[in-house]
Coordinates of C-alpha atoms in Angstrom, one line a residue:
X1 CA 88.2 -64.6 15.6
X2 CA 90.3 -63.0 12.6
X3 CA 89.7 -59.5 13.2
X4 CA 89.8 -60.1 16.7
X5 CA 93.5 -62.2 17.1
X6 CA 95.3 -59.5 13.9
X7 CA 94.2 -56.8 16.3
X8 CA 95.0 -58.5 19.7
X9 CA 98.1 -59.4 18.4
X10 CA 98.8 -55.9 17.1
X11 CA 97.8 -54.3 20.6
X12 CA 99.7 -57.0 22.8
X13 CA 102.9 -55.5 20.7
X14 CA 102.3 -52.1 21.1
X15 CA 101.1 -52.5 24.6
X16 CA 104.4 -54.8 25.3
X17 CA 106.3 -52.2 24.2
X18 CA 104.4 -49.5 26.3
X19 CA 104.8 -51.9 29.6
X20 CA 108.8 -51.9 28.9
X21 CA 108.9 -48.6 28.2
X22 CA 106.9 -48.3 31.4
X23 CA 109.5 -50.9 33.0
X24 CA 112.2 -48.2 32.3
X25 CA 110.3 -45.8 33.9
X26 CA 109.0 -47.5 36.9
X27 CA 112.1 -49.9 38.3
X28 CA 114.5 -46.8 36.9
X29 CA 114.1 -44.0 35.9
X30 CA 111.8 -42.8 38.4
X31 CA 113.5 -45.2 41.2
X32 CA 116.7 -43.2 40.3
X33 CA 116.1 -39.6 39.2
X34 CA 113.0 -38.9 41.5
X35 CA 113.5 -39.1 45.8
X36 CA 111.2 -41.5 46.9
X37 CA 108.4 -39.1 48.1
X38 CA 107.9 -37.1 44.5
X39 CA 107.6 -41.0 43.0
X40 CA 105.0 -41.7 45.9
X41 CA 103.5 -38.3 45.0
X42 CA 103.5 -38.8 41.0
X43 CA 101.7 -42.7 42.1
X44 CA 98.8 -40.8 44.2
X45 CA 98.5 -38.2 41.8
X46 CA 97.4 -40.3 39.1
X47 CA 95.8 -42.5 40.7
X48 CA 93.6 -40.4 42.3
X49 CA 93.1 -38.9 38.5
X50 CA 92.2 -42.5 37.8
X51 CA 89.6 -42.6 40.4
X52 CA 87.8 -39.6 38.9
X53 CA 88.0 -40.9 35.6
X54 CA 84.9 -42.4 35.5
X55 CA 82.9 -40.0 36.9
X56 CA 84.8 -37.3 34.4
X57 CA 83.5 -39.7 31.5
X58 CA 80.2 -40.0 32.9
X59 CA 80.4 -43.5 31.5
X60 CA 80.4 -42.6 27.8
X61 CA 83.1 -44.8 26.8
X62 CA 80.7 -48.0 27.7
X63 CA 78.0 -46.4 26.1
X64 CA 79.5 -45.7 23.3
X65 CA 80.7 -48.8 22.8
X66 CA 76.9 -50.4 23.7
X67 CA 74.4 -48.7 21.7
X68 CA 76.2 -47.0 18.3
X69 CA 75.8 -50.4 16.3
X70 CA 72.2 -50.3 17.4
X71 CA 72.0 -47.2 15.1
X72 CA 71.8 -47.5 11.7
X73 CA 70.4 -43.7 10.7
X74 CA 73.2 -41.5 10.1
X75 CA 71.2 -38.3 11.1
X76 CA 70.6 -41.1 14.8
X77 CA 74.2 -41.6 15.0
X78 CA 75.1 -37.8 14.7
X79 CA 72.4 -37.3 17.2
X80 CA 73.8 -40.1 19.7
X81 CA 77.6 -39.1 19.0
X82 CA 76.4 -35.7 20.2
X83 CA 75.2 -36.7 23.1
X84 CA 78.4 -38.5 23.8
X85 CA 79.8 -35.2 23.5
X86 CA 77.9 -33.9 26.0
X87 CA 77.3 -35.9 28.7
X88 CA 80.3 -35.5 30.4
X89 CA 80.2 -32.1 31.2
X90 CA 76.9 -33.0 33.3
X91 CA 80.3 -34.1 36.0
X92 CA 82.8 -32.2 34.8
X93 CA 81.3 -28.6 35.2
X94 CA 80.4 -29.4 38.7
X95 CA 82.9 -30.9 39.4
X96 CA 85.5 -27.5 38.4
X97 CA 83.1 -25.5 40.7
X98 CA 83.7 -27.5 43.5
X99 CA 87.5 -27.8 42.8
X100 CA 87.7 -24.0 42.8
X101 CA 86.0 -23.2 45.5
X102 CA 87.5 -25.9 47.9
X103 CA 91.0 -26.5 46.9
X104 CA 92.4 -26.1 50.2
X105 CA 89.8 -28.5 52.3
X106 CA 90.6 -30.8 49.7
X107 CA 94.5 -30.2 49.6
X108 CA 94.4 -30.7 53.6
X109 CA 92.0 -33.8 53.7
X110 CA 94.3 -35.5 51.2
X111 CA 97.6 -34.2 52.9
X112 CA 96.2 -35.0 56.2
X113 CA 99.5 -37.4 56.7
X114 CA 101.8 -36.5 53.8
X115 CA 102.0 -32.4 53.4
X116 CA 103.9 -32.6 49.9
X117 CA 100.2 -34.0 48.4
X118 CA 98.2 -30.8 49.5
X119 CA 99.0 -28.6 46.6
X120 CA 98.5 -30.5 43.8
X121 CA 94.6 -30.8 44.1
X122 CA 94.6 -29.0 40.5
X123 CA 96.7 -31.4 38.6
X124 CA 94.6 -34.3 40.3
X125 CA 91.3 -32.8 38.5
X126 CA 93.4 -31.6 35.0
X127 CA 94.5 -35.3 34.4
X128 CA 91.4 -36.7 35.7
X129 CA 89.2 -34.7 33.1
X130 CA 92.0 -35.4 30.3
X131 CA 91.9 -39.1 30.9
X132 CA 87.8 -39.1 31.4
X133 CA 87.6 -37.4 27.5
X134 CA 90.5 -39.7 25.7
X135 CA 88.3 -42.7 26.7
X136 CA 85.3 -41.0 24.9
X137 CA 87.3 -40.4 22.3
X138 CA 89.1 -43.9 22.1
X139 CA 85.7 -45.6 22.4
X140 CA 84.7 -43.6 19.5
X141 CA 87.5 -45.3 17.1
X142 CA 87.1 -48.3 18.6
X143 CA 83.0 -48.7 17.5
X144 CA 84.9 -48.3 14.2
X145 CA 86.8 -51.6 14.8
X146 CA 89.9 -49.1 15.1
X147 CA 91.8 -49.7 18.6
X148 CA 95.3 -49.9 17.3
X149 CA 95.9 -46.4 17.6
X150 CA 94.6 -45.2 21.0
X151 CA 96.2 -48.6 22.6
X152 CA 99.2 -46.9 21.4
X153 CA 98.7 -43.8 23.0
X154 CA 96.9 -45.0 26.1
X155 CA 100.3 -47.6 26.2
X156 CA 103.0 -45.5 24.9
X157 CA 102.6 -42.4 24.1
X158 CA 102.4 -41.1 27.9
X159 CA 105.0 -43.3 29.3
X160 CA 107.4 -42.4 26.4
X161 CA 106.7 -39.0 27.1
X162 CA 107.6 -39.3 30.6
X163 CA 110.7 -41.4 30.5
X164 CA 111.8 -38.3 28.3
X165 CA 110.8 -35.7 30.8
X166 CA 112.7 -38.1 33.5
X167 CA 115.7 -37.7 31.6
X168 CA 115.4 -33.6 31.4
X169 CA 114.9 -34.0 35.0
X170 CA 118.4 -35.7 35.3
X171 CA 120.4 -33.7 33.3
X172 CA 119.0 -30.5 35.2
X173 CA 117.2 -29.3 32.1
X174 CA 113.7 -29.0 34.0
X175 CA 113.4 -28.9 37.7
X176 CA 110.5 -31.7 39.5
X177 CA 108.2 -28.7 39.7
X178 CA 108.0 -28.4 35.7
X179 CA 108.3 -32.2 35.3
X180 CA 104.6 -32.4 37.5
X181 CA 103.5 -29.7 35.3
X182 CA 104.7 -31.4 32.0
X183 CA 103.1 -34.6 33.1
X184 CA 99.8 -32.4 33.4
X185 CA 100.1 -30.9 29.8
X186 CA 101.3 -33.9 28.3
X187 CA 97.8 -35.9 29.5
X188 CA 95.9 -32.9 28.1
X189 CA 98.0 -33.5 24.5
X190 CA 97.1 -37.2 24.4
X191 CA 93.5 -36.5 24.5
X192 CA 93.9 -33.9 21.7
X193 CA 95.2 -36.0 19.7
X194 CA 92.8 -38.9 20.3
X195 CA 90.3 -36.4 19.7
X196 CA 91.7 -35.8 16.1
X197 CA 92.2 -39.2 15.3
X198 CA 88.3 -40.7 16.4
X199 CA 86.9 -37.2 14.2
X200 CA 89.1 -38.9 11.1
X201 CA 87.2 -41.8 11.9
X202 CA 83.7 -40.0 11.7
X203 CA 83.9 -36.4 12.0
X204 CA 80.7 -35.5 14.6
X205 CA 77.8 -32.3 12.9
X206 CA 76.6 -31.6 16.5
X207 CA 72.9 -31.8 16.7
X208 CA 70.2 -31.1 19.7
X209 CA 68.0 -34.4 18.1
X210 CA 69.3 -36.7 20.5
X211 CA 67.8 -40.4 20.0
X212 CA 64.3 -41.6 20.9
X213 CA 65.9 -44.0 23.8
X214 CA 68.0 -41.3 25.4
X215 CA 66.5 -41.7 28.7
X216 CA 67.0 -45.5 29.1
X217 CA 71.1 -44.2 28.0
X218 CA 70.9 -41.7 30.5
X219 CA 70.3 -44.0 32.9
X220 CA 72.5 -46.8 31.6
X221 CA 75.4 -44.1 31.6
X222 CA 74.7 -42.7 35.0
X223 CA 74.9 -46.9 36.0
X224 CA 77.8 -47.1 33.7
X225 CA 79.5 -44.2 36.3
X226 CA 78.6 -46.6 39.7
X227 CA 80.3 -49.5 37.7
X228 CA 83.5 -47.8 36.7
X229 CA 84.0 -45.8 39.7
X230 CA 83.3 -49.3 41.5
X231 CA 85.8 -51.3 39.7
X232 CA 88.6 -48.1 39.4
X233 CA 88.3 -48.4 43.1
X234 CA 89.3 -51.6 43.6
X235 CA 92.6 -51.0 41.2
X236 CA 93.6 -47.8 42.0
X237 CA 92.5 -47.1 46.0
X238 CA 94.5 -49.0 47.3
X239 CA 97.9 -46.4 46.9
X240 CA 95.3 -43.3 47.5
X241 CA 95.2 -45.2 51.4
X242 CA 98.3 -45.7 51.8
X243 CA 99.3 -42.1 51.3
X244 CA 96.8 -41.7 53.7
X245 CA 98.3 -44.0 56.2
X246 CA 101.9 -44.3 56.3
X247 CA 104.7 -42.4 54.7
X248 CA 104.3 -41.4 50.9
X249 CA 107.7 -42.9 50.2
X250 CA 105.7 -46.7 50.2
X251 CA 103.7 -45.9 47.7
X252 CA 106.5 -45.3 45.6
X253 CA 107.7 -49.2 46.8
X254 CA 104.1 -50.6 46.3
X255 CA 103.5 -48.9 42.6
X256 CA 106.9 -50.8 41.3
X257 CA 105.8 -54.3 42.7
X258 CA 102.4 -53.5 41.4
X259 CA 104.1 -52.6 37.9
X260 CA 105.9 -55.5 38.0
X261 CA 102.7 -57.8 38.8
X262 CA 100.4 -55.8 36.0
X263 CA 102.9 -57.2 33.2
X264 CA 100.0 -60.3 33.9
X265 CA 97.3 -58.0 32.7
X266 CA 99.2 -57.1 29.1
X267 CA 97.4 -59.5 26.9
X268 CA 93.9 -58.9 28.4
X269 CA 94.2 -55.2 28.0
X270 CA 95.0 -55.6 24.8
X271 CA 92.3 -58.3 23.0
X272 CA 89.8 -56.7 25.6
X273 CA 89.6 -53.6 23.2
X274 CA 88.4 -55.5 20.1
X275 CA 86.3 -57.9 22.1
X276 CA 84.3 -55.4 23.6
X277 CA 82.7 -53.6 20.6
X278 CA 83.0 -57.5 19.0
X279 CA 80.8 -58.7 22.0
X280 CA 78.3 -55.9 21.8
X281 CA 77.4 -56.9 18.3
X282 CA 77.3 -60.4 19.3
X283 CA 74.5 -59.7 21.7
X284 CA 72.4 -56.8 19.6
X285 CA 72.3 -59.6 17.2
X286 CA 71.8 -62.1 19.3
X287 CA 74.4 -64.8 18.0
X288 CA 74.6 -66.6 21.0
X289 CA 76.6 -69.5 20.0
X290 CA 79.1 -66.9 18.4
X291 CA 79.1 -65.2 22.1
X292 CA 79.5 -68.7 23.6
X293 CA 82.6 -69.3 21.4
X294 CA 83.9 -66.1 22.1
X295 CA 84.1 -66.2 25.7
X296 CA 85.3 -69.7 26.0
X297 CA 88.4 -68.6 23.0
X298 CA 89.0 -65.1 24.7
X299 CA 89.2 -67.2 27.9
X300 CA 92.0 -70.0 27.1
X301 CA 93.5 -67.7 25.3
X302 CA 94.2 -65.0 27.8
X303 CA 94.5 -67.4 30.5
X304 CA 97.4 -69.5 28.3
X305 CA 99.1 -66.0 27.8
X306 CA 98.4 -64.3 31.1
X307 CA 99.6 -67.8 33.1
X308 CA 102.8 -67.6 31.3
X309 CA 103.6 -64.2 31.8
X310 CA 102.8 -65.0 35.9
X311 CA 105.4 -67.6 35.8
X312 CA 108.1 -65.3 34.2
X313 CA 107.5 -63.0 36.7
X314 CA 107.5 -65.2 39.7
X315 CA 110.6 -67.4 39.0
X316 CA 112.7 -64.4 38.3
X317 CA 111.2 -61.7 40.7
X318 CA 114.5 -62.4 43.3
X319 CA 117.1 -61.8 40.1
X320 CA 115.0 -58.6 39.0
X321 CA 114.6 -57.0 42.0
X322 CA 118.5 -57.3 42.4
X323 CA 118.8 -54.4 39.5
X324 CA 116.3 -52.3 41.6
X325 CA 117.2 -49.4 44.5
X326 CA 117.1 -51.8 48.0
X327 CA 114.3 -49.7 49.5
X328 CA 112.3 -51.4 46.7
X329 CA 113.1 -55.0 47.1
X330 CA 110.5 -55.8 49.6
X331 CA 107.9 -56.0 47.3
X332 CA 108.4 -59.8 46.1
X333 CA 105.5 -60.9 48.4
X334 CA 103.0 -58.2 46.6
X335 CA 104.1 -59.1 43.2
X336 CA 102.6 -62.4 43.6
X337 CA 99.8 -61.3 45.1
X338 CA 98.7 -59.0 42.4
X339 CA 99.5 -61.1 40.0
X340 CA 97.6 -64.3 40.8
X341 CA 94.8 -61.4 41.2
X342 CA 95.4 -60.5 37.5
X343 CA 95.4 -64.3 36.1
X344 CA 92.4 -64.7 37.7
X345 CA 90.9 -61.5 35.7
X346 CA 91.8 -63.4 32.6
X347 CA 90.0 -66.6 32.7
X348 CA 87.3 -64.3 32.7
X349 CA 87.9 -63.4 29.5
X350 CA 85.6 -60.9 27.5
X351 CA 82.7 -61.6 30.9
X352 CA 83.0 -57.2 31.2
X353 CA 81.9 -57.0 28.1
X354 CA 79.0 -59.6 28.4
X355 CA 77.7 -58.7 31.6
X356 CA 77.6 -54.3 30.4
X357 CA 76.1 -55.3 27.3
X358 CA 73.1 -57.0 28.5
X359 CA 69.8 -56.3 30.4
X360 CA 71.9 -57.9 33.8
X361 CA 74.7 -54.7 34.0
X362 CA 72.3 -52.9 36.5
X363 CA 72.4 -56.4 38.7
X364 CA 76.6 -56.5 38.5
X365 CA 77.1 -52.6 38.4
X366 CA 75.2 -52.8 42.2
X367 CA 77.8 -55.9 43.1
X368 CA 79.9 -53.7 41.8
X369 CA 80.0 -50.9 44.0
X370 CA 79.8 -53.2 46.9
X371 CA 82.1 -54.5 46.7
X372 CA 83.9 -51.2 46.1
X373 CA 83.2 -50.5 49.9
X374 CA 84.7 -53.7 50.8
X375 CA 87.7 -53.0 49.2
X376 CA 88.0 -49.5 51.0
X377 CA 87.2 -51.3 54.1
X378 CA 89.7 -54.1 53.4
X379 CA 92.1 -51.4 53.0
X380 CA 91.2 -49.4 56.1
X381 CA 91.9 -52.9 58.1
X382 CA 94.3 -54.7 56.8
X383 CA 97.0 -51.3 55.6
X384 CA 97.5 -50.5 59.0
X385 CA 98.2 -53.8 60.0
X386 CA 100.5 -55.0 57.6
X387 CA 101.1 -51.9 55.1
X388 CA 102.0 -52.8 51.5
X389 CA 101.2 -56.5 52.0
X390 CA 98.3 -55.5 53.6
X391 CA 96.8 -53.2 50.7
X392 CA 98.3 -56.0 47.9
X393 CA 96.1 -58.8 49.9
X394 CA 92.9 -56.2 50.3
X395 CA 93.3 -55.9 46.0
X396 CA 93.3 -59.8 45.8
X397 CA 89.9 -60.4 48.2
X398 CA 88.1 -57.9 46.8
X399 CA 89.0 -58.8 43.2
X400 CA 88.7 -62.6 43.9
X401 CA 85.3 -61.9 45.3
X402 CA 84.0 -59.7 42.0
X403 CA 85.2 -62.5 39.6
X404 CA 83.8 -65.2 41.5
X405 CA 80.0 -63.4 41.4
X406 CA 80.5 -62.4 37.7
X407 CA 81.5 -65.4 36.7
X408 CA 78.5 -66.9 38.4
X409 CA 76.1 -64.1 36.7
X410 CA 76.9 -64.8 33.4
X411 CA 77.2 -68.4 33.7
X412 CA 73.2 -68.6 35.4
X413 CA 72.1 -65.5 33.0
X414 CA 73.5 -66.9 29.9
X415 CA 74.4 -70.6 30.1
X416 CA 77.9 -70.1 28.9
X417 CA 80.9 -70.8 30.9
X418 CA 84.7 -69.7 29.9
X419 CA 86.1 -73.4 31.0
X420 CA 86.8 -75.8 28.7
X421 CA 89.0 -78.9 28.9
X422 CA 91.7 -77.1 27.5
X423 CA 91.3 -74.2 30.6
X424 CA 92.3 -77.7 32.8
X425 CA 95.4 -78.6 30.8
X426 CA 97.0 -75.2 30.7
X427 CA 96.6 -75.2 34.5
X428 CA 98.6 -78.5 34.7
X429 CA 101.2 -77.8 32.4
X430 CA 101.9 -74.6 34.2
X431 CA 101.8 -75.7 37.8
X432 CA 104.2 -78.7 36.5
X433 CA 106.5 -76.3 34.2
X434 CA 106.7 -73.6 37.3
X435 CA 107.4 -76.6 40.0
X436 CA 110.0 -78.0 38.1
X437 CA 111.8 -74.6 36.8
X438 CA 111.6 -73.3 40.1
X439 CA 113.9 -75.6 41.5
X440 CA 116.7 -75.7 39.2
X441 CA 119.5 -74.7 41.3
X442 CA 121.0 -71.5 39.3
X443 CA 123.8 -69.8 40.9
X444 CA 124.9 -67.6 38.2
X445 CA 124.6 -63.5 37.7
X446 CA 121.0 -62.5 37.9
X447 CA 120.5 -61.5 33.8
X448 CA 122.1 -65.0 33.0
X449 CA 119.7 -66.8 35.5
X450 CA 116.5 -65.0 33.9
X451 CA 117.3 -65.6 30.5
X452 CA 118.6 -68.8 31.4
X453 CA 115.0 -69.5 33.0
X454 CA 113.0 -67.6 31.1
X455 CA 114.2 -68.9 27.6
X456 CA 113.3 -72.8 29.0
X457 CA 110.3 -72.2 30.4
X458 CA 108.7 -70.6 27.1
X459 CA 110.6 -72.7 25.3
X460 CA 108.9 -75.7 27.1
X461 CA 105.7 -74.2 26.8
X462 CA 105.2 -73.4 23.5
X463 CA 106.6 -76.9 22.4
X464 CA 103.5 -78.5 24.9
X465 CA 101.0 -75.6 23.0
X466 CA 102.2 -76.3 19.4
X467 CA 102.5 -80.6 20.0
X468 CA 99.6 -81.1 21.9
X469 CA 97.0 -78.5 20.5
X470 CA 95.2 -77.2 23.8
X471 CA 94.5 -73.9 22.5
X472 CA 93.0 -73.2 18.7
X473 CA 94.1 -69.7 18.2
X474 CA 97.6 -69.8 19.6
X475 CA 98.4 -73.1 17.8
X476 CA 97.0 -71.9 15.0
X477 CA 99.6 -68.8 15.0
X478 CA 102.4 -70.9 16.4
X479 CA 101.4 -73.1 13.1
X480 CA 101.6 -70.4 10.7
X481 CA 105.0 -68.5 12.4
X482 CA 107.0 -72.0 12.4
X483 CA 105.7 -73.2 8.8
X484 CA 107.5 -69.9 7.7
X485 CA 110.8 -70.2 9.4
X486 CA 110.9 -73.7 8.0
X487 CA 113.1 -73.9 4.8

């Protein structure tokens, strides 16, 4: 677990810093500078991006990831990395055809409700292809056991880039209409750059000699597409309905609560990129007491982390939304929603990477993209009836449902489960640590009763971790930081 914790921790920094930077954006900056239809319009146009990006990637990024350690040639790898290359242009040429020649029923389908969406079909493909080729290209330095740099431009570089274009926008410097455009470009500069940094990795001599098993990652690829289009549904389609549903302004209210609540997902987005090419490994050679141990670690530890970061948010989400516009405050209700949905995702731990690297993905891909349709048709039931709440609570079943059956696959495939006795005792000392912090009567300005809060409850928490032992890794860190503050 080294490699896995110097790189975790390295990407939980950077990808801290990318969520505050982020933070500035979202509860500010865009809050403030943008009315709250462009924000709502920014929120569906990258979302919808999102939605595409799988299709854009044709699922390269998993394969990648899946079969280059099974090559050990270097003329096979230049043949596979070609066909990496490749492959996504089997979606993406099609897909600029049909985005040329209907632009306008598109543009009117999507601004059936909300006109301002309708002209913006262009940027929707532009980012969509950009962020469908920077995951190639990030999956390409991370089969290299190198993911500290693209987590820093998937987590900072764009959301620096924008909190700078924000602040052009307010000092009249560039109008919305170049800010949207800006946005565009500087997607299509991130991938350019990622592009640069995986060919320093291994720089690619195209070849036509594609490997003996293409076929079987044809079709793995094409399942790959199902899969990630399945489970990018169920994250991202959520504001794409409610643009088509009620006013655009909400989606603008609903992306900072979601924002807020994703802060959860920070350390699991983080080890995830070094546990996935880690995993794969595992299984091609198949160490399965090393996988069995790195489920159950990459478990407790995300769920320690992940639970405390829930807490954080909850106990203080009154006081924080006090420094937002009051047309957001509304969203307390969705905050906690989301984010029980995203501690759930990280007891899990590194099951993703489990489940698409073994001979069951074609079984989970299928659950997959059921439950994809049960998300859309939680959406399309439960938005009109109780809007924002409605679409956070449609997130949480369908979610809750997809862990609950992947959990179950792996655990019946594979004999391993993520619990331990440990998973138990973080769950205690949390539900006691939030019971009792939540009702210390604080009547002081809203900073002084979050840092007043905050600074007991991790206080309190890392004292219980570092005393009683309950997770390996974290004491083990904890261990090592305190032995060096000591004189």
């Amino acid at each position: 677990m080294g490699i896995v914790f110097k790189q975790s921790l390295q990407n939980t920094i950077i990808t801290a810093i990318g969520f505050g930077v982020g933070a500035i954006n979202a509860l500010f900056l865009y809050a403030n500078f943008l009315s709250d239809e462009y924000y709502g319009l920014v929120t569906v146009l990258l979302s919808t991006a999102a939605i595409l990006m799988p299709l854009f990637s044709f699922g390269v990024h998993n394969t990648l990831v899946k079969y280059y350690s099974s090559f050990r040639e270097s003329e096979e790898q230049d043949g596979f990395l070609s066909l990496m290359l490749l492959l996504p242009l089997l979606t993406i040429i099609p897909a600029t055809i049909l985005t040329y020649f209907g632009a306008t029923i598109i543009g009117n389908f999507m601004g059936s409700k909300n006109a301002l969406v309708k002209d913006y079909v262009w940027y929707i493909f532009l980012i969509g292809f950009a962020m469908g080729y920077f995951e190639v290209f990030y999956a390409w330095s991370k089969v290299h056991l190198k993911s500290v740099f693209g987590n820093f431009m998937k987590e900072v570089f764009v959301r620096l880039g924008v909190t700078i274009l924000l602040l052009m926008v307010y000092l009249d410097y560039i109008s919305v209409t170049l800010f949207l455009k800006a946005l565009v470009a500087l997607y299509m500069l991130r991938t350019i750059l990622m592009k640069i940094y995986a060919y320093l990795q291994r720089s690619p001599r195209i070849t036509f000699q594609f490997p003996k098993n293409t076929k079987t990652i044809l079709g793995y690829s094409a399942l790959i597409i199902l899969g990630g289009s399945a489970a990018v549904v169920q994250l991202e389609i959520d504001r794409f309905m409610i643009n088509q549903y009620i006013a655009i302004e909400n989606v603008a209210y609903y992306s900072v609560a979601i924002f807020i609540a994703t802060v959860v997902a920070v350390p699991s987005r983080s080890m995830h990129q070094i546990t996935y090419p880690l995993t794969a490994t595992l299984m091609n050679t198949k160490d399965h007491l090393g996988l069995k141990e790195l489920y159950q670690k990459s478990s407790l530890t995300l769920f320690t982390i992940a639970g405390l970061l829930f807490l954080l948010i909850v106990l203080n989400i009154t006081d924080l939304y006090c420094f937002i516009p009051m047309e957001y405050r509304n969203g307390a209700v969705v905050v906690f929603i989301i984010g029980l949905a995203k501690v759930f995702d990280a007891i899990l731990g590194n099951s993703n990477a489990i489940l698409y690297n073994s001979n069951y993905y074609k079984t989970v891909l299928g659950l997959g993209v059921v439950l994809a349709i049960f998300t859309i048709l939680f959406n399309l039931w439960l938005i009109p009836l109780y809007g924002v709440e409605g679409a956070a609570l449609a997130t949480f079943l369908a979610i809750g449902i997809y862990n609950i059956l992947k959990l179950t696959v792996v655990g019946l495939a594979f004999k391993i489960w993520p619990f331990t006795k440990a998973t138990f005792w973080i769950f205690i000392v949390l539900l006691l640590l939030g019971g009792l912090i939540y009702y210390i009567p604080l009547q002081l300005h809203p900073i002084m009763n979050i840092i007043i809060r905050s600074v007991l409850l991790v206080l309190v928490y890392t004292l219980i971790l570092y005393k009683f032992k309950i997770s390996e890794d974290i004491s083990t860190v904890l261990s090592k930081y305190l032995k060096r503050k000591t004189p």
